[in-house]
Coordinates of C-alpha atoms in Angstrom, one line a residue:
M318 CA 90.3 -45.2 215.2
P319 CA 92.5 -43.9 212.3
H320 CA 95.4 -46.1 211.5
A321 CA 99.0 -45.0 212.2
A322 CA 101.0 -43.2 209.4
T323 CA 103.9 -45.1 207.8
P324 CA 107.0 -43.7 206.1
L325 CA 105.1 -44.0 202.8
R326 CA 101.9 -42.4 203.8
R327 CA 100.2 -39.9 206.2
E328 CA 96.7 -39.6 207.5
V329 CA 94.7 -36.8 206.0
A330 CA 91.0 -35.8 206.0
F331 CA 88.5 -33.9 203.9
L332 CA 84.9 -32.9 204.1
S333 CA 82.2 -34.3 201.9
D334 CA 78.8 -32.6 202.4
G335 CA 80.1 -31.6 205.9
V336 CA 81.1 -35.2 206.9
T337 CA 84.7 -36.0 207.6
C338 CA 86.2 -38.6 205.3
R339 CA 89.6 -40.0 206.2
A340 CA 92.3 -41.0 203.8
W341 CA 95.9 -42.0 203.4
L342 CA 98.0 -39.8 201.3
Y343 CA 101.0 -41.6 199.8
E344 CA 103.8 -39.4 198.5
P345 CA 106.8 -40.5 196.4
A346 CA 110.4 -40.0 197.3
A347 CA 111.7 -36.5 197.6
D348 CA 113.7 -36.8 194.4
V349 CA 110.6 -37.4 192.3
A350 CA 109.7 -34.4 190.1
R351 CA 106.8 -32.3 191.4
P352 CA 104.0 -31.7 190.9
A353 CA 103.3 -35.4 190.5
P354 CA 100.3 -37.2 189.1
C355 CA 97.9 -38.5 191.7
I356 CA 95.7 -41.7 191.7
V357 CA 92.6 -41.5 193.9
M358 CA 91.5 -44.9 195.1
A359 CA 88.6 -46.4 197.1
H360 CA 87.1 -49.8 197.7
G361 CA 84.0 -51.5 196.5
L362 CA 80.8 -52.8 198.1
G363 CA 81.3 -52.2 201.9
G364 CA 85.1 -52.4 201.5
T365 CA 87.5 -50.2 203.5
R366 CA 90.9 -48.7 202.6
D367 CA 92.7 -51.3 204.6
A368 CA 91.2 -54.3 202.8
S369 CA 94.0 -55.3 200.5
L370 CA 94.3 -51.9 198.8
P371 CA 97.6 -50.6 200.3
P372 CA 99.7 -53.0 198.2
Y373 CA 98.3 -51.3 195.1
A374 CA 99.0 -47.9 196.5
E375 CA 102.5 -48.8 197.4
R376 CA 103.1 -50.0 193.8
F377 CA 101.8 -46.7 192.4
V378 CA 103.8 -44.5 194.8
A379 CA 107.0 -46.5 194.1
A380 CA 106.5 -45.5 190.4
G381 CA 106.5 -41.8 191.3
Y382 CA 102.8 -41.1 191.8
C383 CA 100.9 -39.7 194.7
V384 CA 98.0 -41.8 195.9
L385 CA 94.9 -40.7 197.9
L386 CA 93.2 -43.8 199.3
F387 CA 90.0 -43.0 201.2
D388 CA 87.1 -44.5 203.1
Y389 CA 83.6 -43.5 202.2
R390 CA 81.4 -41.8 204.8
H391 CA 79.5 -44.3 207.0
L392 CA 82.3 -46.9 206.6
G393 CA 85.8 -47.6 208.0
D394 CA 87.6 -44.7 209.6
S395 CA 85.4 -42.0 208.1
D396 CA 82.6 -40.3 210.0
G397 CA 78.9 -40.5 209.2
E398 CA 75.8 -42.0 210.8
P399 CA 74.3 -44.5 210.6
R400 CA 77.2 -46.8 210.2
Q401 CA 77.4 -49.3 207.4
L402 CA 75.1 -47.4 205.1
I403 CA 75.9 -47.6 201.3
S404 CA 74.4 -44.7 199.3
M405 CA 75.4 -44.5 195.7
E406 CA 74.9 -40.7 195.5
Q407 CA 76.7 -40.1 198.7
Q408 CA 79.7 -42.2 197.6
L409 CA 79.9 -40.4 194.3
A410 CA 79.9 -37.1 196.3
D411 CA 82.8 -38.5 198.4
W412 CA 84.7 -39.3 195.2
R413 CA 84.2 -35.7 194.1
A414 CA 85.3 -34.3 197.4
A415 CA 88.4 -36.6 197.4
I416 CA 89.3 -35.4 193.9
G417 CA 88.9 -31.8 195.0
F418 CA 91.1 -32.4 198.0
A419 CA 93.8 -33.9 195.8
R420 CA 93.7 -31.1 193.3
T421 CA 94.4 -28.5 196.0
T422 CA 97.1 -30.5 197.8
P423 CA 100.6 -29.1 197.3
G424 CA 102.9 -31.3 195.2
I425 CA 100.0 -32.8 193.2
D426 CA 99.4 -32.0 189.5
A427 CA 95.7 -31.0 189.4
E428 CA 95.5 -31.9 185.7
R429 CA 96.9 -35.4 186.1
I430 CA 94.4 -37.0 188.4
G431 CA 93.6 -40.7 187.8
L432 CA 90.9 -42.8 189.4
W433 CA 91.2 -46.4 190.6
G434 CA 88.2 -48.4 191.6
C435 CA 87.3 -52.0 192.2
S436 CA 83.9 -53.8 192.3
L437 CA 81.3 -51.1 193.1
A438 CA 83.9 -48.4 192.9
G439 CA 84.8 -49.6 189.5
G440 CA 81.4 -48.4 188.5
H441 CA 81.8 -45.2 190.5
V442 CA 84.9 -44.1 188.7
L443 CA 83.1 -44.4 185.4
V444 CA 80.3 -42.1 186.6
V445 CA 82.7 -39.6 188.1
A446 CA 84.8 -39.4 184.9
A447 CA 81.7 -39.0 182.8
R448 CA 80.8 -35.9 184.8
D449 CA 84.3 -34.5 185.3
K450 CA 86.2 -34.1 182.1
R451 CA 89.4 -33.1 183.8
I452 CA 90.0 -36.6 185.0
A453 CA 93.1 -37.9 183.2
A454 CA 92.5 -41.7 183.3
I455 CA 90.5 -44.3 185.1
S456 CA 91.2 -48.0 186.0
A457 CA 88.4 -50.3 187.0
Q458 CA 89.1 -53.8 188.1
C459 CA 86.3 -56.5 188.6
P460 CA 84.0 -53.5 188.1
M461 CA 80.3 -53.6 189.0
L462 CA 78.9 -51.7 186.0
D463 CA 75.3 -52.9 186.0
G464 CA 73.5 -53.3 189.3
A465 CA 70.5 -54.9 187.7
A466 CA 72.8 -57.6 186.1
S467 CA 74.5 -58.2 189.5
A468 CA 71.1 -58.5 191.1
R469 CA 70.0 -61.1 188.5
I470 CA 73.2 -63.1 189.3
A471 CA 72.4 -63.0 193.0
V472 CA 68.7 -63.9 192.6
G473 CA 69.5 -66.7 190.2
Q474 CA 71.8 -68.3 192.7
A475 CA 69.6 -67.5 195.8
G476 CA 66.3 -68.6 194.4
L477 CA 62.8 -67.2 194.9
A478 CA 62.4 -67.8 198.6
M479 CA 65.6 -66.0 199.5
S480 CA 64.8 -63.2 197.1
V481 CA 61.5 -62.6 199.0
R482 CA 63.5 -62.5 202.3
M483 CA 65.9 -59.9 200.7
A484 CA 62.9 -57.7 199.8
G485 CA 61.5 -58.1 203.2
A486 CA 64.7 -57.1 204.9
A487 CA 65.0 -54.0 202.6
L488 CA 61.4 -53.0 203.4
L489 CA 62.1 -53.3 207.1
D490 CA 65.2 -51.2 206.8
V491 CA 63.4 -48.5 204.8
A492 CA 60.6 -48.4 207.3
R493 CA 62.9 -48.0 210.2
A494 CA 64.7 -45.2 208.4
C495 CA 61.4 -43.4 207.8
I496 CA 60.7 -43.3 211.6
G497 CA 64.2 -42.4 212.6
K498 CA 65.3 -45.8 213.9
A499 CA 68.7 -47.5 213.4
P500 CA 69.1 -49.5 210.2
H501 CA 68.1 -53.2 209.8
Y502 CA 71.4 -54.8 209.0
V503 CA 72.2 -58.0 207.0
P504 CA 75.6 -59.5 206.4
L505 CA 77.6 -58.2 203.5
A506 CA 79.0 -61.6 202.7
A507 CA 77.8 -65.0 203.8
P508 CA 77.9 -68.6 202.5
P509 CA 75.4 -69.7 199.9
G510 CA 71.9 -70.2 201.3
E511 CA 72.2 -67.4 203.9
L512 CA 70.7 -63.9 203.7
A513 CA 73.4 -61.5 202.7
A514 CA 74.3 -58.9 200.1
M515 CA 76.8 -61.3 198.6
A516 CA 76.1 -65.1 199.1
T517 CA 77.3 -66.5 195.8
E518 CA 79.5 -69.6 195.8
D519 CA 82.8 -67.8 196.4
A520 CA 81.7 -64.6 198.0
Y521 CA 82.2 -65.4 201.7
A522 CA 85.6 -67.1 201.5
G523 CA 86.8 -64.6 198.9
C524 CA 85.7 -61.6 200.9
M525 CA 87.2 -62.9 204.2
A526 CA 90.5 -63.5 202.4
I527 CA 91.0 -59.8 201.6
V528 CA 89.5 -57.9 204.6
P529 CA 91.5 -57.1 207.8
P530 CA 90.6 -58.3 211.3
G531 CA 87.8 -56.4 212.8
W532 CA 86.1 -55.5 209.5
R533 CA 82.4 -55.2 209.9
N534 CA 80.5 -57.7 207.9
E535 CA 77.1 -56.0 207.8
V536 CA 75.3 -53.4 205.7
A537 CA 72.0 -51.6 205.9
A538 CA 69.5 -53.8 204.0
R539 CA 68.1 -51.0 201.8
L540 CA 71.0 -51.9 199.5
F541 CA 68.8 -54.7 198.1
F542 CA 66.6 -51.9 196.6
T543 CA 69.2 -49.4 195.6
L544 CA 71.9 -51.5 194.0
P545 CA 69.8 -52.9 191.1
L546 CA 68.9 -49.3 190.1
Y547 CA 72.6 -48.3 189.8
R548 CA 73.9 -48.8 186.3
P549 CA 77.2 -47.0 185.7
S550 CA 77.6 -48.6 182.2
R551 CA 75.0 -46.1 180.9
Y552 CA 77.7 -43.4 181.4
A553 CA 80.3 -45.1 179.3
R554 CA 79.7 -43.0 176.2
D555 CA 80.3 -39.8 178.2
V556 CA 83.8 -40.9 179.4
T557 CA 86.4 -39.1 177.3
C558 CA 89.6 -40.1 179.2
P559 CA 91.6 -43.3 178.7
T560 CA 90.0 -46.2 180.5
L561 CA 91.3 -49.6 181.7
L562 CA 88.7 -52.3 182.4
I563 CA 90.0 -55.5 184.0
A564 CA 87.3 -58.1 184.0
C565 CA 87.2 -61.5 185.8
A566 CA 85.9 -64.3 183.6
H567 CA 84.5 -66.3 186.5
D568 CA 83.0 -63.3 188.4
T569 CA 79.9 -64.3 190.5
V570 CA 79.4 -60.8 192.0
A571 CA 79.7 -58.4 189.1
S572 CA 78.5 -59.1 185.6
T573 CA 81.4 -59.9 183.2
R574 CA 79.1 -59.4 180.3
A575 CA 78.4 -55.9 181.4
V576 CA 82.1 -55.1 181.4
V577 CA 82.7 -56.5 177.9
E578 CA 79.7 -54.6 176.5
T579 CA 80.8 -51.4 178.2
G580 CA 84.3 -51.7 176.7
A581 CA 82.8 -52.3 173.3
R582 CA 80.7 -49.1 173.6
M583 CA 83.7 -47.1 174.6
G584 CA 85.7 -48.2 171.6
R585 CA 89.3 -47.0 171.4
R586 CA 89.0 -45.1 174.6
A587 CA 88.9 -48.3 176.6
Q588 CA 91.4 -51.2 177.0
L589 CA 89.8 -54.4 178.2
I590 CA 91.8 -57.2 179.9
M591 CA 90.1 -60.5 180.8
L592 CA 91.6 -62.6 183.5
P593 CA 90.6 -66.3 184.1
I594 CA 89.7 -65.8 187.7
G595 CA 86.8 -65.0 190.2
H596 CA 85.8 -61.6 191.7
F597 CA 88.1 -61.8 194.7
D598 CA 91.1 -63.5 193.2
I599 CA 92.5 -60.3 191.7
Y600 CA 93.7 -58.9 195.0
L601 CA 96.1 -61.7 195.9
G602 CA 99.2 -63.5 194.7
K603 CA 100.0 -63.7 191.0
W604 CA 96.8 -62.0 190.0
F605 CA 97.7 -59.0 192.1
E606 CA 101.0 -58.9 190.4
K607 CA 99.3 -59.2 187.0
S608 CA 96.7 -56.6 187.6
S609 CA 98.9 -54.0 189.3
S610 CA 101.5 -54.3 186.5
E611 CA 98.9 -53.8 183.9
Q612 CA 97.6 -50.7 185.8
L613 CA 101.1 -49.3 186.2
A614 CA 101.7 -49.5 182.5
F615 CA 98.3 -48.0 181.8
F616 CA 98.7 -45.0 184.2
S617 CA 102.3 -44.4 183.0
N618 CA 101.1 -44.1 179.4
A619 CA 98.1 -42.0 180.4
F620 CA 100.1 -39.6 182.6
A621 CA 103.0 -39.5 180.1
V622 CA 105.6 -39.1 182.9
P623 CA 109.2 -39.3 181.5
G624 CA 111.1 -42.1 183.0
T625 CA 108.2 -43.9 184.7
V626 CA 106.8 -46.1 181.9
V627 CA 106.4 -49.6 183.3
K628 CA 105.8 -52.5 181.0
A629 CA 103.1 -55.0 181.9
R630 CA 104.4 -58.4 182.9

């Protein structure tokens, strides 16, 4: 069921390929000049809008921006069957639909749309901005920019026997899809030694620390085949807008090396910040304060809104 609106936000919906995606639209105080810039946000691998993202949205709206925070089809409060399916192309289409919705919403400046993504969505925003030159700025934190590199990390920790089980689960899921049956699901996050999309040393505890009660810890197993083929870093040279990359030095989910190399390829268009933390630490406590402050400063400069420049702490 959709979550209740708050004084800061209201529930909205838009269509993506005919499927209803649900979102929260955060709007700044009435005395903020309009039209205002808008930051479009979505979560990473299997994440939903209520998984530790509202604090970021609240920071951004307090600085005078609109925020559109949405769930992908098949996940969270959005429609789409089967449930818990992660398709890269479908999620990229959902990003495009969300941006289109924002651009046509009264009170939003259609030429000052920024994108914010974390983990898998950190890769999505790079691809979307490479294809849409109207995007004003993108921020990607703990971004998954090379699915093949992430797969190598997972396989290296899981070992050969578990890798064979992953492939078997993916094959079973694809076979079931071919004959019109429900997906074969595996956990999205699990402790090391268990079959899951993320089973590195800090994945289960880190994931559970940021998700809300009732979050579905499962995903269609075909992800084991599709994720290694997704390499957003290849789009880096086509991104023309200002880009903020926040990497986690001890990331066991997304390749830190891929983030550093992507930033180097982008040159002066990209700002790279390296934090001495793991993949999931960035959402909580002092690292949330650090990352959100850096992002506020970045978007303030990119949007060039008088009176809203915020210095990073």
